[in-house]
Amino acid sequence: VFQESEMAMSPELEAILYKYQCDCVAYISEEPDYSELSILNKETRQSVNIFYTPTQLDRASSEIALFLERGQL
């Protein structure tokens, strides 16, 4: 997981990333109005960018699950 040095990952996001462990590289960026989670699956070489607000962590979790599911097909 790569993130900006001054950024602290929320426990909720950490739990989501722990739940969906994969051979992936993740980059997290926080902007004033939204956060971005970019994931690269090293096995399939596919990537996804997920944009979310703090109240949309369930949506981000669903997007990660769908991305990893597609990689299994």
PDB file of N, CA, C and O in Angstrom:
ATOM      1  N   VAL A   1       0.850  -1.168   0.000  1.00  0.00           N
ATOM      2  CA  VAL A   1       0.000   0.000   0.000  1.00  0.00           C
ATOM      3  C   VAL A   1       0.893   1.228   0.000  1.00  0.00           C
ATOM      4  O   VAL A   1       1.778   1.354   0.837  1.00  0.00           O
ATOM      5  N   PHE A   2       0.659   2.111  -0.954  1.00  0.00           N
ATOM      6  CA  PHE A   2       1.361   3.389  -1.020  1.00  0.00           C
ATOM      7  C   PHE A   2       0.373   4.482  -0.657  1.00  0.00           C
ATOM      8  O   PHE A   2      -0.763   4.484  -1.112  1.00  0.00           O
ATOM      9  N   GLN A   3       0.828   5.412   0.169  1.00  0.00           N
ATOM     10  CA  GLN A   3      -0.015   6.546   0.544  1.00  0.00           C
ATOM     11  C   GLN A   3       0.884   7.736   0.824  1.00  0.00           C
ATOM     12  O   GLN A   3       2.082   7.584   1.039  1.00  0.00           O
ATOM     13  N   GLU A   4       0.290   8.910   0.808  1.00  0.00           N
ATOM     14  CA  GLU A   4       1.041  10.114   1.101  1.00  0.00           C
ATOM     15  C   GLU A   4       1.567  10.025   2.530  1.00  0.00           C
ATOM     16  O   GLU A   4       0.886   9.509   3.425  1.00  0.00           O
ATOM     17  N   SER A   5       2.776  10.498   2.757  1.00  0.00           N
ATOM     18  CA  SER A   5       3.433  10.302   4.045  1.00  0.00           C
ATOM     19  C   SER A   5       2.669  10.897   5.229  1.00  0.00           C
ATOM     20  O   SER A   5       2.690  10.344   6.322  1.00  0.00           O
ATOM     21  N   GLU A   6       1.982  12.003   5.036  1.00  0.00           N
ATOM     22  CA  GLU A   6       1.263  12.632   6.144  1.00  0.00           C
ATOM     23  C   GLU A   6      -0.157  12.084   6.321  1.00  0.00           C
ATOM     24  O   GLU A   6      -0.871  12.479   7.215  1.00  0.00           O
ATOM     25  N   MET A   7      -0.548  11.157   5.474  1.00  0.00           N
ATOM     26  CA  MET A   7      -1.897  10.616   5.526  1.00  0.00           C
ATOM     27  C   MET A   7      -1.965   9.421   6.479  1.00  0.00           C
ATOM     28  O   MET A   7      -1.109   8.557   6.454  1.00  0.00           O
ATOM     29  N   ALA A   8      -2.987   9.394   7.314  1.00  0.00           N
ATOM     30  CA  ALA A   8      -3.244   8.250   8.183  1.00  0.00           C
ATOM     31  C   ALA A   8      -4.427   7.475   7.623  1.00  0.00           C
ATOM     32  O   ALA A   8      -5.480   8.052   7.354  1.00  0.00           O
ATOM     33  N   MET A   9      -4.233   6.183   7.420  1.00  0.00           N
ATOM     34  CA  MET A   9      -5.308   5.353   6.876  1.00  0.00           C
ATOM     35  C   MET A   9      -6.355   5.107   7.963  1.00  0.00           C
ATOM     36  O   MET A   9      -6.013   4.788   9.104  1.00  0.00           O
ATOM     37  N   SER A  10      -7.622   5.254   7.606  1.00  0.00           N
ATOM     38  CA  SER A  10      -8.689   5.022   8.575  1.00  0.00           C
ATOM     39  C   SER A  10      -8.773   3.533   8.896  1.00  0.00           C
ATOM     40  O   SER A  10      -8.455   2.686   8.058  1.00  0.00           O
ATOM     41  N   PRO A  11      -9.204   3.201  10.102  1.00  0.00           N
ATOM     42  CA  PRO A  11      -9.353   1.784  10.467  1.00  0.00           C
ATOM     43  C   PRO A  11     -10.329   1.059   9.543  1.00  0.00           C
ATOM     44  O   PRO A  11     -10.149  -0.116   9.239  1.00  0.00           O
ATOM     45  N   GLU A  12     -11.357   1.768   9.073  1.00  0.00           N
ATOM     46  CA  GLU A  12     -12.339   1.157   8.177  1.00  0.00           C
ATOM     47  C   GLU A  12     -11.703   0.772   6.845  1.00  0.00           C
ATOM     48  O   GLU A  12     -11.932  -0.335   6.336  1.00  0.00           O
ATOM     49  N   LEU A  13     -10.903   1.674   6.270  1.00  0.00           N
ATOM     50  CA  LEU A  13     -10.241   1.379   5.008  1.00  0.00           C
ATOM     51  C   LEU A  13      -9.210   0.271   5.191  1.00  0.00           C
ATOM     52  O   LEU A  13      -9.089  -0.619   4.355  1.00  0.00           O
ATOM     53  N   GLU A  14      -8.501   0.307   6.288  1.00  0.00           N
ATOM     54  CA  GLU A  14      -7.524  -0.742   6.571  1.00  0.00           C
ATOM     55  C   GLU A  14      -8.214  -2.107   6.650  1.00  0.00           C
ATOM     56  O   GLU A  14      -7.705  -3.103   6.137  1.00  0.00           O
ATOM     57  N   ALA A  15      -9.376  -2.160   7.277  1.00  0.00           N
ATOM     58  CA  ALA A  15     -10.128  -3.414   7.385  1.00  0.00           C
ATOM     59  C   ALA A  15     -10.585  -3.905   6.008  1.00  0.00           C
ATOM     60  O   ALA A  15     -10.543  -5.103   5.724  1.00  0.00           O
ATOM     61  N   ILE A  16     -10.999  -2.985   5.144  1.00  0.00           N
ATOM     62  CA  ILE A  16     -11.422  -3.353   3.796  1.00  0.00           C
ATOM     63  C   ILE A  16     -10.244  -3.935   3.016  1.00  0.00           C
ATOM     64  O   ILE A  16     -10.372  -4.979   2.360  1.00  0.00           O
ATOM     65  N   LEU A  17      -9.098  -3.294   3.074  1.00  0.00           N
ATOM     66  CA  LEU A  17      -7.928  -3.791   2.361  1.00  0.00           C
ATOM     67  C   LEU A  17      -7.474  -5.140   2.925  1.00  0.00           C
ATOM     68  O   LEU A  17      -7.032  -6.015   2.176  1.00  0.00           O
ATOM     69  N   TYR A  18      -7.590  -5.318   4.215  1.00  0.00           N
ATOM     70  CA  TYR A  18      -7.241  -6.603   4.824  1.00  0.00           C
ATOM     71  C   TYR A  18      -8.191  -7.693   4.339  1.00  0.00           C
ATOM     72  O   TYR A  18      -7.774  -8.815   4.052  1.00  0.00           O
ATOM     73  N   LYS A  19      -9.467  -7.356   4.236  1.00  0.00           N
ATOM     74  CA  LYS A  19     -10.483  -8.326   3.807  1.00  0.00           C
ATOM     75  C   LYS A  19     -10.223  -8.816   2.389  1.00  0.00           C
ATOM     76  O   LYS A  19     -10.416  -9.990   2.084  1.00  0.00           O
ATOM     77  N   TYR A  20      -9.805  -7.916   1.506  1.00  0.00           N
ATOM     78  CA  TYR A  20      -9.631  -8.261   0.095  1.00  0.00           C
ATOM     79  C   TYR A  20      -8.152  -8.351  -0.279  1.00  0.00           C
ATOM     80  O   TYR A  20      -7.718  -7.770  -1.262  1.00  0.00           O
ATOM     81  N   GLN A  21      -7.391  -9.091   0.491  1.00  0.00           N
ATOM     82  CA  GLN A  21      -5.972  -9.235   0.190  1.00  0.00           C
ATOM     83  C   GLN A  21      -5.784  -9.935  -1.153  1.00  0.00           C
ATOM     84  O   GLN A  21      -6.514 -10.858  -1.493  1.00  0.00           O
ATOM     85  N   CYS A  22      -4.820  -9.461  -1.918  1.00  0.00           N
ATOM     86  CA  CYS A  22      -4.491 -10.061  -3.204  1.00  0.00           C
ATOM     87  C   CYS A  22      -3.051  -9.685  -3.537  1.00  0.00           C
ATOM     88  O   CYS A  22      -2.430  -8.904  -2.821  1.00  0.00           O
ATOM     89  N   ASP A  23      -2.536 -10.243  -4.617  1.00  0.00           N
ATOM     90  CA  ASP A  23      -1.197  -9.873  -5.076  1.00  0.00           C
ATOM     91  C   ASP A  23      -1.351  -8.576  -5.863  1.00  0.00           C
ATOM     92  O   ASP A  23      -1.336  -8.564  -7.091  1.00  0.00           O
ATOM     93  N   CYS A  24      -1.569  -7.499  -5.134  1.00  0.00           N
ATOM     94  CA  CYS A  24      -1.904  -6.208  -5.730  1.00  0.00           C
ATOM     95  C   CYS A  24      -1.033  -5.105  -5.142  1.00  0.00           C
ATOM     96  O   CYS A  24      -0.457  -5.253  -4.071  1.00  0.00           O
ATOM     97  N   VAL A  25      -0.986  -4.009  -5.861  1.00  0.00           N
ATOM     98  CA  VAL A  25      -0.384  -2.781  -5.369  1.00  0.00           C
ATOM     99  C   VAL A  25      -1.531  -1.784  -5.219  1.00  0.00           C
ATOM    100  O   VAL A  25      -2.359  -1.643  -6.119  1.00  0.00           O
ATOM    101  N   ALA A  26      -1.585  -1.120  -4.081  1.00  0.00           N
ATOM    102  CA  ALA A  26      -2.652  -0.147  -3.839  1.00  0.00           C
ATOM    103  C   ALA A  26      -2.030   1.217  -3.545  1.00  0.00           C
ATOM    104  O   ALA A  26      -1.038   1.322  -2.828  1.00  0.00           O
ATOM    105  N   TYR A  27      -2.624   2.255  -4.127  1.00  0.00           N
ATOM    106  CA  TYR A  27      -2.215   3.635  -3.878  1.00  0.00           C
ATOM    107  C   TYR A  27      -3.430   4.389  -3.369  1.00  0.00           C
ATOM    108  O   TYR A  27      -4.504   4.333  -3.979  1.00  0.00           O
ATOM    109  N   ILE A  28      -3.266   5.083  -2.266  1.00  0.00           N
ATOM    110  CA  ILE A  28      -4.361   5.834  -1.652  1.00  0.00           C
ATOM    111  C   ILE A  28      -4.007   7.306  -1.649  1.00  0.00           C
ATOM    112  O   ILE A  28      -2.907   7.694  -1.261  1.00  0.00           O
ATOM    113  N   SER A  29      -4.957   8.114  -2.091  1.00  0.00           N
ATOM    114  CA  SER A  29      -4.764   9.560  -2.107  1.00  0.00           C
ATOM    115  C   SER A  29      -6.022  10.219  -1.551  1.00  0.00           C
ATOM    116  O   SER A  29      -7.139   9.797  -1.861  1.00  0.00           O
ATOM    117  N   GLU A  30      -5.831  11.232  -0.731  1.00  0.00           N
ATOM    118  CA  GLU A  30      -6.967  11.979  -0.191  1.00  0.00           C
ATOM    119  C   GLU A  30      -6.943  13.407  -0.702  1.00  0.00           C
ATOM    120  O   GLU A  30      -5.918  14.073  -0.629  1.00  0.00           O
ATOM    121  N   GLU A  31      -8.062  13.834  -1.223  1.00  0.00           N
ATOM    122  CA  GLU A  31      -8.270  15.205  -1.668  1.00  0.00           C
ATOM    123  C   GLU A  31      -9.292  15.846  -0.733  1.00  0.00           C
ATOM    124  O   GLU A  31      -9.924  15.145   0.054  1.00  0.00           O
ATOM    125  N   PRO A  32      -9.494  17.146  -0.807  1.00  0.00           N
ATOM    126  CA  PRO A  32     -10.452  17.789   0.107  1.00  0.00           C
ATOM    127  C   PRO A  32     -11.875  17.225   0.028  1.00  0.00           C
ATOM    128  O   PRO A  32     -12.527  17.068   1.053  1.00  0.00           O
ATOM    129  N   ASP A  33     -12.350  16.878  -1.161  1.00  0.00           N
ATOM    130  CA  ASP A  33     -13.737  16.432  -1.314  1.00  0.00           C
ATOM    131  C   ASP A  33     -13.903  14.930  -1.512  1.00  0.00           C
ATOM    132  O   ASP A  33     -15.026  14.431  -1.462  1.00  0.00           O
ATOM    133  N   TYR A  34     -12.822  14.209  -1.750  1.00  0.00           N
ATOM    134  CA  TYR A  34     -12.935  12.775  -2.031  1.00  0.00           C
ATOM    135  C   TYR A  34     -11.585  12.091  -1.802  1.00  0.00           C
ATOM    136  O   TYR A  34     -10.562  12.746  -1.639  1.00  0.00           O
ATOM    137  N   SER A  35     -11.619  10.787  -1.788  1.00  0.00           N
ATOM    138  CA  SER A  35     -10.399   9.983  -1.718  1.00  0.00           C
ATOM    139  C   SER A  35     -10.345   9.105  -2.952  1.00  0.00           C
ATOM    140  O   SER A  35     -11.369   8.825  -3.576  1.00  0.00           O
ATOM    141  N   GLU A  36      -9.143   8.663  -3.295  1.00  0.00           N
ATOM    142  CA  GLU A  36      -8.953   7.786  -4.445  1.00  0.00           C
ATOM    143  C   GLU A  36      -8.170   6.564  -4.001  1.00  0.00           C
ATOM    144  O   GLU A  36      -7.194   6.674  -3.264  1.00  0.00           O
ATOM    145  N   LEU A  37      -8.617   5.413  -4.446  1.00  0.00           N
ATOM    146  CA  LEU A  37      -7.922   4.159  -4.208  1.00  0.00           C
ATOM    147  C   LEU A  37      -7.660   3.540  -5.568  1.00  0.00           C
ATOM    148  O   LEU A  37      -8.596   3.244  -6.303  1.00  0.00           O
ATOM    149  N   SER A  38      -6.395   3.411  -5.922  1.00  0.00           N
ATOM    150  CA  SER A  38      -6.008   2.783  -7.186  1.00  0.00           C
ATOM    151  C   SER A  38      -5.407   1.429  -6.866  1.00  0.00           C
ATOM    152  O   SER A  38      -4.519   1.326  -6.012  1.00  0.00           O
ATOM    153  N   ILE A  39      -5.897   0.398  -7.531  1.00  0.00           N
ATOM    154  CA  ILE A  39      -5.415  -0.953  -7.283  1.00  0.00           C
ATOM    155  C   ILE A  39      -4.942  -1.567  -8.590  1.00  0.00           C
ATOM    156  O   ILE A  39      -5.647  -1.523  -9.597  1.00  0.00           O
ATOM    157  N   LEU A  40      -3.759  -2.145  -8.561  1.00  0.00           N
ATOM    158  CA  LEU A  40      -3.205  -2.875  -9.698  1.00  0.00           C
ATOM    159  C   LEU A  40      -3.038  -4.322  -9.272  1.00  0.00           C
ATOM    160  O   LEU A  40      -2.318  -4.613  -8.309  1.00  0.00           O
ATOM    161  N   ASN A  41      -3.726  -5.226  -9.968  1.00  0.00           N
ATOM    162  CA  ASN A  41      -3.583  -6.650  -9.718  1.00  0.00           C
ATOM    163  C   ASN A  41      -2.345  -7.117 -10.465  1.00  0.00           C
ATOM    164  O   ASN A  41      -2.304  -7.069 -11.699  1.00  0.00           O
ATOM    165  N   LYS A  42      -1.319  -7.532  -9.746  1.00  0.00           N
ATOM    166  CA  LYS A  42      -0.050  -7.891 -10.368  1.00  0.00           C
ATOM    167  C   LYS A  42      -0.151  -9.180 -11.189  1.00  0.00           C
ATOM    168  O   LYS A  42       0.626  -9.375 -12.113  1.00  0.00           O
ATOM    169  N   GLU A  43      -1.103 -10.046 -10.861  1.00  0.00           N
ATOM    170  CA  GLU A  43      -1.259 -11.295 -11.611  1.00  0.00           C
ATOM    171  C   GLU A  43      -1.919 -11.057 -12.969  1.00  0.00           C
ATOM    172  O   GLU A  43      -1.480 -11.584 -13.980  1.00  0.00           O
ATOM    173  N   THR A  44      -3.001 -10.276 -12.977  1.00  0.00           N
ATOM    174  CA  THR A  44      -3.759 -10.064 -14.219  1.00  0.00           C
ATOM    175  C   THR A  44      -3.334  -8.794 -14.951  1.00  0.00           C
ATOM    176  O   THR A  44      -3.747  -8.576 -16.085  1.00  0.00           O
ATOM    177  N   ARG A  45      -2.564  -7.940 -14.276  1.00  0.00           N
ATOM    178  CA  ARG A  45      -2.129  -6.643 -14.816  1.00  0.00           C
ATOM    179  C   ARG A  45      -3.307  -5.712 -15.109  1.00  0.00           C
ATOM    180  O   ARG A  45      -3.210  -4.795 -15.908  1.00  0.00           O
ATOM    181  N   GLN A  46      -4.423  -5.937 -14.449  1.00  0.00           N
ATOM    182  CA  GLN A  46      -5.582  -5.056 -14.568  1.00  0.00           C
ATOM    183  C   GLN A  46      -5.562  -4.077 -13.398  1.00  0.00           C
ATOM    184  O   GLN A  46      -5.014  -4.365 -12.338  1.00  0.00           O
ATOM    185  N   SER A  47      -6.164  -2.921 -13.619  1.00  0.00           N
ATOM    186  CA  SER A  47      -6.198  -1.927 -12.554  1.00  0.00           C
ATOM    187  C   SER A  47      -7.577  -1.274 -12.499  1.00  0.00           C
ATOM    188  O   SER A  47      -8.362  -1.356 -13.441  1.00  0.00           O
ATOM    189  N   VAL A  48      -7.824  -0.637 -11.372  1.00  0.00           N
ATOM    190  CA  VAL A  48      -9.076   0.086 -11.178  1.00  0.00           C
ATOM    191  C   VAL A  48      -8.782   1.306 -10.309  1.00  0.00           C
ATOM    192  O   VAL A  48      -7.921   1.270  -9.435  1.00  0.00           O
ATOM    193  N   ASN A  49      -9.483   2.393 -10.589  1.00  0.00           N
ATOM    194  CA  ASN A  49      -9.442   3.606  -9.767  1.00  0.00           C
ATOM    195  C   ASN A  49     -10.811   3.761  -9.132  1.00  0.00           C
ATOM    196  O   ASN A  49     -11.823   3.815  -9.837  1.00  0.00           O
ATOM    197  N   ILE A  50     -10.837   3.853  -7.832  1.00  0.00           N
ATOM    198  CA  ILE A  50     -12.095   3.981  -7.096  1.00  0.00           C
ATOM    199  C   ILE A  50     -12.074   5.322  -6.368  1.00  0.00           C
ATOM    200  O   ILE A  50     -11.167   5.592  -5.583  1.00  0.00           O
ATOM    201  N   PHE A  51     -13.051   6.148  -6.651  1.00  0.00           N
ATOM    202  CA  PHE A  51     -13.192   7.448  -6.001  1.00  0.00           C
ATOM    203  C   PHE A  51     -14.346   7.353  -5.007  1.00  0.00           C
ATOM    204  O   PHE A  51     -15.412   6.842  -5.347  1.00  0.00           O
ATOM    205  N   TYR A  52     -14.128   7.858  -3.788  1.00  0.00           N
ATOM    206  CA  TYR A  52     -15.155   7.735  -2.760  1.00  0.00           C
ATOM    207  C   TYR A  52     -14.998   8.849  -1.727  1.00  0.00           C
ATOM    208  O   TYR A  52     -13.955   9.480  -1.625  1.00  0.00           O
ATOM    209  N   THR A  53     -16.058   9.074  -0.984  1.00  0.00           N
ATOM    210  CA  THR A  53     -16.025   9.985   0.161  1.00  0.00           C
ATOM    211  C   THR A  53     -16.038   9.124   1.422  1.00  0.00           C
ATOM    212  O   THR A  53     -16.298   7.923   1.349  1.00  0.00           O
ATOM    213  N   PRO A  54     -15.762   9.703   2.589  1.00  0.00           N
ATOM    214  CA  PRO A  54     -15.746   8.894   3.819  1.00  0.00           C
ATOM    215  C   PRO A  54     -17.054   8.148   4.078  1.00  0.00           C
ATOM    216  O   PRO A  54     -17.046   7.100   4.710  1.00  0.00           O
ATOM    217  N   THR A  55     -18.164   8.658   3.578  1.00  0.00           N
ATOM    218  CA  THR A  55     -19.450   7.980   3.794  1.00  0.00           C
ATOM    219  C   THR A  55     -19.717   6.892   2.759  1.00  0.00           C
ATOM    220  O   THR A  55     -20.735   6.205   2.851  1.00  0.00           O
ATOM    221  N   GLN A  56     -18.824   6.723   1.788  1.00  0.00           N
ATOM    222  CA  GLN A  56     -19.035   5.745   0.718  1.00  0.00           C
ATOM    223  C   GLN A  56     -18.068   4.559   0.797  1.00  0.00           C
ATOM    224  O   GLN A  56     -17.782   3.932  -0.212  1.00  0.00           O
ATOM    225  N   LEU A  57     -17.583   4.232   1.985  1.00  0.00           N
ATOM    226  CA  LEU A  57     -16.638   3.120   2.101  1.00  0.00           C
ATOM    227  C   LEU A  57     -17.278   1.785   1.719  1.00  0.00           C
ATOM    228  O   LEU A  57     -16.593   0.906   1.200  1.00  0.00           O
ATOM    229  N   ASP A  58     -18.584   1.631   1.952  1.00  0.00           N
ATOM    230  CA  ASP A  58     -19.270   0.401   1.524  1.00  0.00           C
ATOM    231  C   ASP A  58     -19.209   0.271   0.007  1.00  0.00           C
ATOM    232  O   ASP A  58     -19.002  -0.824  -0.519  1.00  0.00           O
ATOM    233  N   ARG A  59     -19.392   1.377  -0.684  1.00  0.00           N
ATOM    234  CA  ARG A  59     -19.316   1.376  -2.150  1.00  0.00           C
ATOM    235  C   ARG A  59     -17.908   1.017  -2.603  1.00  0.00           C
ATOM    236  O   ARG A  59     -17.717   0.226  -3.516  1.00  0.00           O
ATOM    237  N   ALA A  60     -16.909   1.577  -1.960  1.00  0.00           N
ATOM    238  CA  ALA A  60     -15.518   1.270  -2.302  1.00  0.00           C
ATOM    239  C   ALA A  60     -15.242  -0.215  -2.082  1.00  0.00           C
ATOM    240  O   ALA A  60     -14.598  -0.867  -2.912  1.00  0.00           O
ATOM    241  N   SER A  61     -15.737  -0.766  -0.994  1.00  0.00           N
ATOM    242  CA  SER A  61     -15.560  -2.184  -0.705  1.00  0.00           C
ATOM    243  C   SER A  61     -16.204  -3.043  -1.791  1.00  0.00           C
ATOM    244  O   SER A  61     -15.609  -4.022  -2.253  1.00  0.00           O
ATOM    245  N   SER A  62     -17.400  -2.677  -2.214  1.00  0.00           N
ATOM    246  CA  SER A  62     -18.091  -3.416  -3.283  1.00  0.00           C
ATOM    247  C   SER A  62     -17.317  -3.347  -4.590  1.00  0.00           C
ATOM    248  O   SER A  62     -17.236  -4.341  -5.326  1.00  0.00           O
ATOM    249  N   GLU A  63     -16.751  -2.185  -4.897  1.00  0.00           N
ATOM    250  CA  GLU A  63     -15.972  -2.016  -6.123  1.00  0.00           C
ATOM    251  C   GLU A  63     -14.720  -2.890  -6.105  1.00  0.00           C
ATOM    252  O   GLU A  63     -14.349  -3.473  -7.121  1.00  0.00           O
ATOM    253  N   ILE A  64     -14.068  -2.993  -4.955  1.00  0.00           N
ATOM    254  CA  ILE A  64     -12.883  -3.847  -4.834  1.00  0.00           C
ATOM    255  C   ILE A  64     -13.280  -5.304  -5.057  1.00  0.00           C
ATOM    256  O   ILE A  64     -12.613  -6.039  -5.795  1.00  0.00           O
ATOM    257  N   ALA A  65     -14.363  -5.729  -4.415  1.00  0.00           N
ATOM    258  CA  ALA A  65     -14.815  -7.111  -4.569  1.00  0.00           C
ATOM    259  C   ALA A  65     -15.133  -7.431  -6.019  1.00  0.00           C
ATOM    260  O   ALA A  65     -14.743  -8.487  -6.539  1.00  0.00           O
ATOM    261  N   LEU A  66     -15.818  -6.523  -6.718  1.00  0.00           N
ATOM    262  CA  LEU A  66     -16.164  -6.731  -8.127  1.00  0.00           C
ATOM    263  C   LEU A  66     -14.901  -6.779  -8.984  1.00  0.00           C
ATOM    264  O   LEU A  66     -14.784  -7.635  -9.863  1.00  0.00           O
ATOM    265  N   PHE A  67     -13.951  -5.899  -8.730  1.00  0.00           N
ATOM    266  CA  PHE A  67     -12.697  -5.890  -9.473  1.00  0.00           C
ATOM    267  C   PHE A  67     -11.953  -7.228  -9.321  1.00  0.00           C
ATOM    268  O   PHE A  67     -11.484  -7.800 -10.296  1.00  0.00           O
ATOM    269  N   LEU A  68     -11.855  -7.713  -8.091  1.00  0.00           N
ATOM    270  CA  LEU A  68     -11.144  -8.973  -7.861  1.00  0.00           C
ATOM    271  C   LEU A  68     -11.897 -10.158  -8.447  1.00  0.00           C
ATOM    272  O   LEU A  68     -11.291 -11.095  -8.962  1.00  0.00           O
ATOM    273  N   GLU A  69     -13.224 -10.108  -8.398  1.00  0.00           N
ATOM    274  CA  GLU A  69     -14.044 -11.166  -9.000  1.00  0.00           C
ATOM    275  C   GLU A  69     -13.827 -11.230 -10.509  1.00  0.00           C
ATOM    276  O   GLU A  69     -13.689 -12.308 -11.081  1.00  0.00           O
ATOM    277  N   ARG A  70     -13.789 -10.094 -11.152  1.00  0.00           N
ATOM    278  CA  ARG A  70     -13.551 -10.049 -12.600  1.00  0.00           C
ATOM    279  C   ARG A  70     -12.190 -10.634 -12.960  1.00  0.00           C
ATOM    280  O   ARG A  70     -12.019 -11.222 -14.024  1.00  0.00           O
ATOM    281  N   GLY A  71     -11.207 -10.458 -12.090  1.00  0.00           N
ATOM    282  CA  GLY A  71      -9.882 -11.003 -12.320  1.00  0.00           C
ATOM    283  C   GLY A  71      -9.846 -12.524 -12.245  1.00  0.00           C
ATOM    284  O   GLY A  71      -8.946 -13.158 -12.784  1.00  0.00           O
ATOM    285  N   GLN A  72     -10.840 -13.109 -11.570  1.00  0.00           N
ATOM    286  CA  GLN A  72     -10.911 -14.566 -11.437  1.00  0.00           C
ATOM    287  C   GLN A  72     -11.525 -15.231 -12.661  1.00  0.00           C
ATOM    288  O   GLN A  72     -11.380 -16.425 -12.856  1.00  0.00           O
ATOM    289  N   LEU A  73     -12.225 -14.449 -13.482  1.00  0.00           N
ATOM    290  CA  LEU A  73     -12.923 -15.021 -14.649  1.00  0.00           C
ATOM    291  C   LEU A  73     -11.976 -15.398 -15.748  1.00  0.00           C
ATOM    292  O   LEU A  73     -10.967 -14.877 -15.966  1.00  0.00           O
TER     293      LEU A  73
END
